[in-house]
């Protein structure tokens, strides 16, 4: 733990993390609470993208939001104010959490066509921020005490894992809609699925493996397999590709941990 005196930036960072932990669940719940806009489940049901898994997949946001709330409480403690690992990760975690609320509001209230090309950019910035915080925490694993491992590393790993997959699901809607370049839909879906698996594997290499990080992608890919097997037989190829991707993610984690 750092012995340096707290700076205004430390206090501001703690406040930003608290705001972020509130922004995500509030942004997601607001359409349902206010009776306006489109809820996440309505967005999923109305989507014509092929990478969207079964609706059950999105229930993972519940544990993620609970975990991020625990992280915000830990991060707000005076004893964590000057801790170097929180200084290195807190701002990125706060940015990712705030952007999750921004994404939810944009997806719910922007006109549908506008939402299809705006939200992927928001989610990309969100995922990159969350992954940077996760990687830095993972690399500092030996420095972390039990509280940091359970209330910082774990929830941020789950957050980064889910958004790593969701980012590419979101881009599919853009590439078959406003950014359509004439590529067949199945090719677009397969390329984005491959990119998602590659992105997850790259992060695993960067952090030396992370079993918590791979849980959300495996969860999402498993439910994508189930979704595609229940649908149009012409796109059952995606079910096979998603199953292969699931295995590759698990192998990437195993390989990354063996290297460390």
PDB file of C-alpha atoms in Angstrom:
ATOM      1  CA  UNK A   1       0.000   0.000   0.000  1.00  0.00           C
ATOM      2  CA  UNK A   2       1.308   3.428  -0.910  1.00  0.00           C
ATOM      3  CA  UNK A   3       2.434   5.666   1.949  1.00  0.00           C
ATOM      4  CA  UNK A   4       2.108   8.840  -0.124  1.00  0.00           C
ATOM      5  CA  UNK A   5      -0.390  11.449   0.981  1.00  0.00           C
ATOM      6  CA  UNK A   6      -3.765  11.437  -0.729  1.00  0.00           C
ATOM      7  CA  UNK A   7      -4.187  13.877  -3.595  1.00  0.00           C
ATOM      8  CA  UNK A   8      -7.362  15.525  -4.936  1.00  0.00           C
ATOM      9  CA  UNK A   9      -7.178  13.005  -7.786  1.00  0.00           C
ATOM     10  CA  UNK A  10      -7.477  10.143  -5.294  1.00  0.00           C
ATOM     11  CA  UNK A  11     -10.688  11.548  -3.833  1.00  0.00           C
ATOM     12  CA  UNK A  12     -12.062  12.274  -7.298  1.00  0.00           C
ATOM     13  CA  UNK A  13     -11.230   8.731  -8.434  1.00  0.00           C
ATOM     14  CA  UNK A  14     -13.095   7.223  -5.487  1.00  0.00           C
ATOM     15  CA  UNK A  15     -16.108   9.399  -6.281  1.00  0.00           C
ATOM     16  CA  UNK A  16     -15.963   8.453  -9.980  1.00  0.00           C
ATOM     17  CA  UNK A  17     -15.995   4.730  -9.149  1.00  0.00           C
ATOM     18  CA  UNK A  18     -19.070   5.197  -6.941  1.00  0.00           C
ATOM     19  CA  UNK A  19     -20.833   7.121  -9.725  1.00  0.00           C
ATOM     20  CA  UNK A  20     -19.900   4.391 -12.196  1.00  0.00           C
ATOM     21  CA  UNK A  21     -21.243   1.624  -9.959  1.00  0.00           C
ATOM     22  CA  UNK A  22     -24.566   3.486  -9.840  1.00  0.00           C
ATOM     23  CA  UNK A  23     -24.666   4.503 -13.517  1.00  0.00           C
ATOM     24  CA  UNK A  24     -24.560   0.982 -14.958  1.00  0.00           C
ATOM     25  CA  UNK A  25     -27.531  -0.623 -13.198  1.00  0.00           C
ATOM     26  CA  UNK A  26     -29.512   2.622 -13.181  1.00  0.00           C
ATOM     27  CA  UNK A  27     -29.068   3.098 -16.926  1.00  0.00           C
ATOM     28  CA  UNK A  28     -30.107  -0.505 -17.586  1.00  0.00           C
ATOM     29  CA  UNK A  29     -33.129  -0.386 -15.279  1.00  0.00           C
ATOM     30  CA  UNK A  30     -34.354   3.103 -16.111  1.00  0.00           C
ATOM     31  CA  UNK A  31     -36.525   2.258 -19.178  1.00  0.00           C
ATOM     32  CA  UNK A  32     -38.394  -0.354 -17.135  1.00  0.00           C
ATOM     33  CA  UNK A  33     -38.720   1.907 -14.093  1.00  0.00           C
ATOM     34  CA  UNK A  34     -39.819   4.923 -16.109  1.00  0.00           C
ATOM     35  CA  UNK A  35     -41.963   2.999 -18.562  1.00  0.00           C
ATOM     36  CA  UNK A  36     -40.194   4.685 -21.479  1.00  0.00           C
ATOM     37  CA  UNK A  37     -37.615   3.677 -24.049  1.00  0.00           C
ATOM     38  CA  UNK A  38     -36.673   0.108 -24.927  1.00  0.00           C
ATOM     39  CA  UNK A  39     -35.583  -2.357 -22.232  1.00  0.00           C
ATOM     40  CA  UNK A  40     -32.537  -4.565 -22.844  1.00  0.00           C
ATOM     41  CA  UNK A  41     -34.756  -7.629 -23.254  1.00  0.00           C
ATOM     42  CA  UNK A  42     -36.913  -5.773 -25.792  1.00  0.00           C
ATOM     43  CA  UNK A  43     -33.800  -4.744 -27.707  1.00  0.00           C
ATOM     44  CA  UNK A  44     -32.603  -8.345 -27.744  1.00  0.00           C
ATOM     45  CA  UNK A  45     -35.976  -9.744 -28.826  1.00  0.00           C
ATOM     46  CA  UNK A  46     -36.274  -7.186 -31.637  1.00  0.00           C
ATOM     47  CA  UNK A  47     -32.741  -7.758 -32.923  1.00  0.00           C
ATOM     48  CA  UNK A  48     -32.212  -9.512 -36.242  1.00  0.00           C
ATOM     49  CA  UNK A  49     -28.554 -10.229 -35.515  1.00  0.00           C
ATOM     50  CA  UNK A  50     -27.347 -13.817 -35.442  1.00  0.00           C
ATOM     51  CA  UNK A  51     -24.723 -13.438 -32.707  1.00  0.00           C
ATOM     52  CA  UNK A  52     -27.252 -12.576 -30.003  1.00  0.00           C
ATOM     53  CA  UNK A  53     -27.443 -15.534 -27.564  1.00  0.00           C
ATOM     54  CA  UNK A  54     -30.536 -16.710 -25.718  1.00  0.00           C
ATOM     55  CA  UNK A  55     -32.044 -14.037 -23.481  1.00  0.00           C
ATOM     56  CA  UNK A  56     -30.887 -15.939 -20.397  1.00  0.00           C
ATOM     57  CA  UNK A  57     -27.334 -14.890 -21.261  1.00  0.00           C
ATOM     58  CA  UNK A  58     -28.032 -11.289 -20.253  1.00  0.00           C
ATOM     59  CA  UNK A  59     -28.903 -12.322 -16.699  1.00  0.00           C
ATOM     60  CA  UNK A  60     -25.157 -12.253 -16.076  1.00  0.00           C
ATOM     61  CA  UNK A  61     -25.476  -8.486 -15.645  1.00  0.00           C
ATOM     62  CA  UNK A  62     -27.033  -9.118 -12.212  1.00  0.00           C
ATOM     63  CA  UNK A  63     -23.933 -10.721 -10.648  1.00  0.00           C
ATOM     64  CA  UNK A  64     -21.700  -8.245 -12.483  1.00  0.00           C
ATOM     65  CA  UNK A  65     -23.536  -5.209 -11.093  1.00  0.00           C
ATOM     66  CA  UNK A  66     -23.540  -6.682  -7.573  1.00  0.00           C
ATOM     67  CA  UNK A  67     -19.824  -7.355  -7.841  1.00  0.00           C
ATOM     68  CA  UNK A  68     -19.104  -3.851  -9.124  1.00  0.00           C
ATOM     69  CA  UNK A  69     -21.065  -2.394  -6.205  1.00  0.00           C
ATOM     70  CA  UNK A  70     -18.815  -4.365  -3.828  1.00  0.00           C
ATOM     71  CA  UNK A  71     -15.804  -3.067  -5.727  1.00  0.00           C
ATOM     72  CA  UNK A  72     -17.010   0.530  -5.333  1.00  0.00           C
ATOM     73  CA  UNK A  73     -17.414   0.044  -1.569  1.00  0.00           C
ATOM     74  CA  UNK A  74     -13.906  -1.415  -1.248  1.00  0.00           C
ATOM     75  CA  UNK A  75     -12.400   1.277  -3.454  1.00  0.00           C
ATOM     76  CA  UNK A  76     -14.065   4.024  -1.369  1.00  0.00           C
ATOM     77  CA  UNK A  77     -12.386   2.926   1.869  1.00  0.00           C
ATOM     78  CA  UNK A  78      -9.811   5.399   3.221  1.00  0.00           C
ATOM     79  CA  UNK A  79      -7.238   2.601   3.334  1.00  0.00           C
ATOM     80  CA  UNK A  80      -7.563   2.177  -0.468  1.00  0.00           C
ATOM     81  CA  UNK A  81      -7.334   5.862  -1.317  1.00  0.00           C
ATOM     82  CA  UNK A  82      -3.583   5.866  -1.958  1.00  0.00           C
ATOM     83  CA  UNK A  83      -3.061   2.206  -2.844  1.00  0.00           C
ATOM     84  CA  UNK A  84      -1.042   2.083  -6.062  1.00  0.00           C
ATOM     85  CA  UNK A  85      -3.028  -0.739  -7.669  1.00  0.00           C
ATOM     86  CA  UNK A  86      -6.219   1.306  -7.320  1.00  0.00           C
ATOM     87  CA  UNK A  87      -4.483   4.359  -8.689  1.00  0.00           C
ATOM     88  CA  UNK A  88      -3.464   2.315 -11.740  1.00  0.00           C
ATOM     89  CA  UNK A  89      -6.874   0.764 -12.322  1.00  0.00           C
ATOM     90  CA  UNK A  90      -9.572   2.892 -10.695  1.00  0.00           C
ATOM     91  CA  UNK A  91      -9.972   5.493 -13.413  1.00  0.00           C
ATOM     92  CA  UNK A  92     -10.250   2.852 -16.142  1.00  0.00           C
ATOM     93  CA  UNK A  93     -12.775   0.874 -14.114  1.00  0.00           C
ATOM     94  CA  UNK A  94     -14.801   4.031 -13.461  1.00  0.00           C
ATOM     95  CA  UNK A  95     -14.785   4.922 -17.160  1.00  0.00           C
ATOM     96  CA  UNK A  96     -16.000   1.459 -18.126  1.00  0.00           C
ATOM     97  CA  UNK A  97     -18.806   1.506 -15.556  1.00  0.00           C
ATOM     98  CA  UNK A  98     -19.975   5.003 -16.529  1.00  0.00           C
ATOM     99  CA  UNK A  99     -19.956   3.998 -20.195  1.00  0.00           C
ATOM    100  CA  UNK A 100     -22.136   0.975 -19.400  1.00  0.00           C
ATOM    101  CA  UNK A 101     -24.803   3.401 -18.209  1.00  0.00           C
ATOM    102  CA  UNK A 102     -24.284   5.643 -21.238  1.00  0.00           C
ATOM    103  CA  UNK A 103     -24.582   2.630 -23.545  1.00  0.00           C
ATOM    104  CA  UNK A 104     -27.813   1.489 -21.880  1.00  0.00           C
ATOM    105  CA  UNK A 105     -29.410   4.927 -22.225  1.00  0.00           C
ATOM    106  CA  UNK A 106     -28.256   5.318 -25.834  1.00  0.00           C
ATOM    107  CA  UNK A 107     -29.564   1.864 -26.772  1.00  0.00           C
ATOM    108  CA  UNK A 108     -32.896   2.568 -25.086  1.00  0.00           C
ATOM    109  CA  UNK A 109     -33.641   6.114 -26.207  1.00  0.00           C
ATOM    110  CA  UNK A 110     -31.810   6.921 -29.434  1.00  0.00           C
ATOM    111  CA  UNK A 111     -33.724   6.276 -32.677  1.00  0.00           C
ATOM    112  CA  UNK A 112     -33.156   2.655 -33.641  1.00  0.00           C
ATOM    113  CA  UNK A 113     -31.098   3.385 -36.764  1.00  0.00           C
ATOM    114  CA  UNK A 114     -28.918   5.871 -34.892  1.00  0.00           C
ATOM    115  CA  UNK A 115     -28.492   3.453 -32.003  1.00  0.00           C
ATOM    116  CA  UNK A 116     -27.234   0.747 -34.355  1.00  0.00           C
ATOM    117  CA  UNK A 117     -24.095   2.698 -35.270  1.00  0.00           C
ATOM    118  CA  UNK A 118     -23.565   4.812 -32.129  1.00  0.00           C
ATOM    119  CA  UNK A 119     -23.741   2.107 -29.460  1.00  0.00           C
ATOM    120  CA  UNK A 120     -20.928  -0.083 -30.890  1.00  0.00           C
ATOM    121  CA  UNK A 121     -18.471   2.789 -30.454  1.00  0.00           C
ATOM    122  CA  UNK A 122     -19.595   3.297 -26.851  1.00  0.00           C
ATOM    123  CA  UNK A 123     -19.329  -0.406 -26.090  1.00  0.00           C
ATOM    124  CA  UNK A 124     -15.882  -0.610 -27.674  1.00  0.00           C
ATOM    125  CA  UNK A 125     -14.573   2.155 -25.405  1.00  0.00           C
ATOM    126  CA  UNK A 126     -16.289   0.439 -22.462  1.00  0.00           C
ATOM    127  CA  UNK A 127     -14.720  -2.960 -23.176  1.00  0.00           C
ATOM    128  CA  UNK A 128     -11.236  -1.539 -23.730  1.00  0.00           C
ATOM    129  CA  UNK A 129     -11.416   0.384 -20.445  1.00  0.00           C
ATOM    130  CA  UNK A 130     -12.664  -2.624 -18.477  1.00  0.00           C
ATOM    131  CA  UNK A 131     -10.050  -4.914 -20.023  1.00  0.00           C
ATOM    132  CA  UNK A 132      -7.218  -2.517 -19.230  1.00  0.00           C
ATOM    133  CA  UNK A 133      -8.264  -2.433 -15.562  1.00  0.00           C
ATOM    134  CA  UNK A 134      -8.616  -6.233 -15.534  1.00  0.00           C
ATOM    135  CA  UNK A 135      -5.206  -6.827 -17.114  1.00  0.00           C
ATOM    136  CA  UNK A 136      -3.449  -4.492 -14.680  1.00  0.00           C
ATOM    137  CA  UNK A 137      -5.109  -6.178 -11.708  1.00  0.00           C
ATOM    138  CA  UNK A 138      -4.249  -9.629 -13.047  1.00  0.00           C
ATOM    139  CA  UNK A 139      -0.604  -8.723 -13.572  1.00  0.00           C
ATOM    140  CA  UNK A 140      -0.467  -7.506  -9.972  1.00  0.00           C
ATOM    141  CA  UNK A 141      -2.057 -10.711  -8.618  1.00  0.00           C
ATOM    142  CA  UNK A 142       0.796 -11.433  -6.214  1.00  0.00           C
ATOM    143  CA  UNK A 143       0.379  -7.946  -4.697  1.00  0.00           C
ATOM    144  CA  UNK A 144      -3.354  -8.338  -4.069  1.00  0.00           C
ATOM    145  CA  UNK A 145      -4.793  -9.265  -0.702  1.00  0.00           C
ATOM    146  CA  UNK A 146      -7.967 -11.274  -0.270  1.00  0.00           C
ATOM    147  CA  UNK A 147     -10.238  -8.225  -0.384  1.00  0.00           C
ATOM    148  CA  UNK A 148      -8.759  -6.989  -3.668  1.00  0.00           C
ATOM    149  CA  UNK A 149      -8.947 -10.441  -5.217  1.00  0.00           C
ATOM    150  CA  UNK A 150     -12.601 -10.971  -4.326  1.00  0.00           C
ATOM    151  CA  UNK A 151     -14.000  -7.446  -4.539  1.00  0.00           C
ATOM    152  CA  UNK A 152     -11.853  -5.874  -7.279  1.00  0.00           C
ATOM    153  CA  UNK A 153     -10.191  -8.486  -9.482  1.00  0.00           C
ATOM    154  CA  UNK A 154     -13.202 -10.840  -9.615  1.00  0.00           C
ATOM    155  CA  UNK A 155     -15.988  -8.364 -10.528  1.00  0.00           C
ATOM    156  CA  UNK A 156     -13.792  -6.415 -12.940  1.00  0.00           C
ATOM    157  CA  UNK A 157     -12.752  -9.683 -14.616  1.00  0.00           C
ATOM    158  CA  UNK A 158     -16.403 -10.672 -15.083  1.00  0.00           C
ATOM    159  CA  UNK A 159     -17.239  -7.173 -16.348  1.00  0.00           C
ATOM    160  CA  UNK A 160     -14.358  -7.234 -18.823  1.00  0.00           C
ATOM    161  CA  UNK A 161     -15.191 -10.771 -19.937  1.00  0.00           C
ATOM    162  CA  UNK A 162     -18.808 -10.052 -20.770  1.00  0.00           C
ATOM    163  CA  UNK A 163     -18.145  -6.754 -22.519  1.00  0.00           C
ATOM    164  CA  UNK A 164     -15.345  -8.376 -24.556  1.00  0.00           C
ATOM    165  CA  UNK A 165     -17.996 -10.571 -26.170  1.00  0.00           C
ATOM    166  CA  UNK A 166     -20.833  -8.014 -26.163  1.00  0.00           C
ATOM    167  CA  UNK A 167     -18.705  -5.503 -28.075  1.00  0.00           C
ATOM    168  CA  UNK A 168     -18.615  -7.732 -31.156  1.00  0.00           C
ATOM    169  CA  UNK A 169     -22.286  -8.700 -30.853  1.00  0.00           C
ATOM    170  CA  UNK A 170     -23.085  -4.986 -30.937  1.00  0.00           C
ATOM    171  CA  UNK A 171     -20.952  -4.388 -34.022  1.00  0.00           C
ATOM    172  CA  UNK A 172     -22.908  -7.009 -35.967  1.00  0.00           C
ATOM    173  CA  UNK A 173     -26.000  -4.803 -35.875  1.00  0.00           C
ATOM    174  CA  UNK A 174     -23.974  -1.949 -37.362  1.00  0.00           C
ATOM    175  CA  UNK A 175     -22.432  -4.046 -40.135  1.00  0.00           C
ATOM    176  CA  UNK A 176     -25.754  -5.484 -41.300  1.00  0.00           C
ATOM    177  CA  UNK A 177     -27.450  -2.084 -40.976  1.00  0.00           C
ATOM    178  CA  UNK A 178     -26.050   1.435 -41.354  1.00  0.00           C
ATOM    179  CA  UNK A 179     -22.483   0.251 -42.093  1.00  0.00           C
ATOM    180  CA  UNK A 180     -23.511  -2.569 -44.451  1.00  0.00           C
ATOM    181  CA  UNK A 181     -20.806  -3.095 -47.092  1.00  0.00           C
ATOM    182  CA  UNK A 182     -22.586  -5.836 -49.005  1.00  0.00           C
ATOM    183  CA  UNK A 183     -20.892  -8.718 -47.173  1.00  0.00           C
ATOM    184  CA  UNK A 184     -23.204 -11.743 -46.684  1.00  0.00           C
ATOM    185  CA  UNK A 185     -24.729 -11.788 -43.220  1.00  0.00           C
ATOM    186  CA  UNK A 186     -23.310 -15.204 -42.332  1.00  0.00           C
ATOM    187  CA  UNK A 187     -19.792 -14.063 -43.278  1.00  0.00           C
ATOM    188  CA  UNK A 188     -20.160 -10.931 -41.149  1.00  0.00           C
ATOM    189  CA  UNK A 189     -21.308 -12.999 -38.177  1.00  0.00           C
ATOM    190  CA  UNK A 190     -18.492 -15.541 -38.504  1.00  0.00           C
ATOM    191  CA  UNK A 191     -15.818 -12.848 -38.871  1.00  0.00           C
ATOM    192  CA  UNK A 192     -17.065 -10.982 -35.807  1.00  0.00           C
ATOM    193  CA  UNK A 193     -17.262 -14.217 -33.822  1.00  0.00           C
ATOM    194  CA  UNK A 194     -13.660 -15.005 -34.759  1.00  0.00           C
ATOM    195  CA  UNK A 195     -12.632 -11.469 -33.792  1.00  0.00           C
ATOM    196  CA  UNK A 196     -14.359 -11.835 -30.414  1.00  0.00           C
ATOM    197  CA  UNK A 197     -12.563 -15.097 -29.650  1.00  0.00           C
ATOM    198  CA  UNK A 198      -9.275 -13.561 -30.787  1.00  0.00           C
ATOM    199  CA  UNK A 199      -9.780 -10.502 -28.601  1.00  0.00           C
ATOM    200  CA  UNK A 200     -10.511 -12.647 -25.544  1.00  0.00           C
ATOM    201  CA  UNK A 201      -7.444 -14.811 -26.249  1.00  0.00           C
ATOM    202  CA  UNK A 202      -5.253 -11.701 -26.644  1.00  0.00           C
ATOM    203  CA  UNK A 203      -6.355 -10.397 -23.258  1.00  0.00           C
ATOM    204  CA  UNK A 204      -5.668 -13.779 -21.686  1.00  0.00           C
ATOM    205  CA  UNK A 205      -2.119 -13.699 -23.029  1.00  0.00           C
ATOM    206  CA  UNK A 206      -1.671 -10.154 -21.736  1.00  0.00           C
ATOM    207  CA  UNK A 207      -2.723 -11.056 -18.198  1.00  0.00           C
ATOM    208  CA  UNK A 208      -1.246 -14.552 -18.002  1.00  0.00           C
ATOM    209  CA  UNK A 209      -4.619 -16.295 -17.868  1.00  0.00           C
ATOM    210  CA  UNK A 210      -7.723 -15.428 -15.885  1.00  0.00           C
ATOM    211  CA  UNK A 211     -10.383 -18.019 -15.093  1.00  0.00           C
ATOM    212  CA  UNK A 212     -12.897 -15.402 -13.977  1.00  0.00           C
ATOM    213  CA  UNK A 213     -12.481 -13.436 -17.219  1.00  0.00           C
ATOM    214  CA  UNK A 214     -13.361 -16.447 -19.401  1.00  0.00           C
ATOM    215  CA  UNK A 215     -16.586 -17.307 -17.540  1.00  0.00           C
ATOM    216  CA  UNK A 216     -18.791 -14.687 -19.293  1.00  0.00           C
ATOM    217  CA  UNK A 217     -17.520 -15.444 -22.832  1.00  0.00           C
ATOM    218  CA  UNK A 218     -18.015 -19.176 -22.280  1.00  0.00           C
ATOM    219  CA  UNK A 219     -21.485 -18.497 -20.847  1.00  0.00           C
ATOM    220  CA  UNK A 220     -22.417 -16.297 -23.800  1.00  0.00           C
ATOM    221  CA  UNK A 221     -20.992 -18.647 -26.429  1.00  0.00           C
ATOM    222  CA  UNK A 222     -22.753 -21.671 -24.901  1.00  0.00           C
ATOM    223  CA  UNK A 223     -26.085 -19.849 -25.045  1.00  0.00           C
ATOM    224  CA  UNK A 224     -25.314 -18.696 -28.585  1.00  0.00           C
ATOM    225  CA  UNK A 225     -24.881 -22.357 -29.554  1.00  0.00           C
ATOM    226  CA  UNK A 226     -28.284 -23.129 -28.036  1.00  0.00           C
ATOM    227  CA  UNK A 227     -29.902 -20.149 -29.752  1.00  0.00           C
ATOM    228  CA  UNK A 228     -28.615 -21.047 -33.205  1.00  0.00           C
ATOM    229  CA  UNK A 229     -29.534 -24.726 -32.876  1.00  0.00           C
ATOM    230  CA  UNK A 230     -33.115 -23.656 -32.176  1.00  0.00           C
ATOM    231  CA  UNK A 231     -33.338 -21.328 -35.156  1.00  0.00           C
ATOM    232  CA  UNK A 232     -32.908 -21.272 -38.910  1.00  0.00           C
ATOM    233  CA  UNK A 233     -30.988 -24.384 -40.030  1.00  0.00           C
ATOM    234  CA  UNK A 234     -29.124 -22.211 -42.572  1.00  0.00           C
ATOM    235  CA  UNK A 235     -27.227 -20.550 -39.733  1.00  0.00           C
ATOM    236  CA  UNK A 236     -26.455 -23.667 -37.699  1.00  0.00           C
ATOM    237  CA  UNK A 237     -22.892 -23.093 -38.916  1.00  0.00           C
ATOM    238  CA  UNK A 238     -22.742 -20.378 -36.269  1.00  0.00           C
ATOM    239  CA  UNK A 239     -23.565 -22.922 -33.575  1.00  0.00           C
ATOM    240  CA  UNK A 240     -20.581 -25.017 -34.641  1.00  0.00           C
ATOM    241  CA  UNK A 241     -18.337 -21.953 -34.827  1.00  0.00           C
ATOM    242  CA  UNK A 242     -19.466 -20.764 -31.390  1.00  0.00           C
ATOM    243  CA  UNK A 243     -18.783 -24.206 -29.903  1.00  0.00           C
ATOM    244  CA  UNK A 244     -15.284 -24.163 -31.400  1.00  0.00           C
ATOM    245  CA  UNK A 245     -14.815 -20.629 -30.069  1.00  0.00           C
ATOM    246  CA  UNK A 246     -15.824 -21.761 -26.599  1.00  0.00           C
ATOM    247  CA  UNK A 247     -13.163 -24.470 -26.642  1.00  0.00           C
ATOM    248  CA  UNK A 248     -10.545 -22.060 -27.986  1.00  0.00           C
ATOM    249  CA  UNK A 249     -11.232 -19.597 -25.161  1.00  0.00           C
ATOM    250  CA  UNK A 250     -10.744 -22.341 -22.574  1.00  0.00           C
ATOM    251  CA  UNK A 251      -7.544 -23.502 -24.307  1.00  0.00           C
ATOM    252  CA  UNK A 252      -6.233 -19.937 -24.511  1.00  0.00           C
ATOM    253  CA  UNK A 253      -6.652 -19.535 -20.763  1.00  0.00           C
ATOM    254  CA  UNK A 254      -4.954 -22.874 -20.105  1.00  0.00           C
ATOM    255  CA  UNK A 255      -2.073 -21.974 -22.397  1.00  0.00           C
ATOM    256  CA  UNK A 256      -1.652 -18.487 -20.935  1.00  0.00           C
ATOM    257  CA  UNK A 257      -1.507 -19.865 -17.393  1.00  0.00           C
ATOM    258  CA  UNK A 258       1.049 -22.518 -18.384  1.00  0.00           C
ATOM    259  CA  UNK A 259       3.335 -19.800 -19.715  1.00  0.00           C
ATOM    260  CA  UNK A 260       3.404 -17.911 -16.410  1.00  0.00           C
TER     261      UNK A 260
END
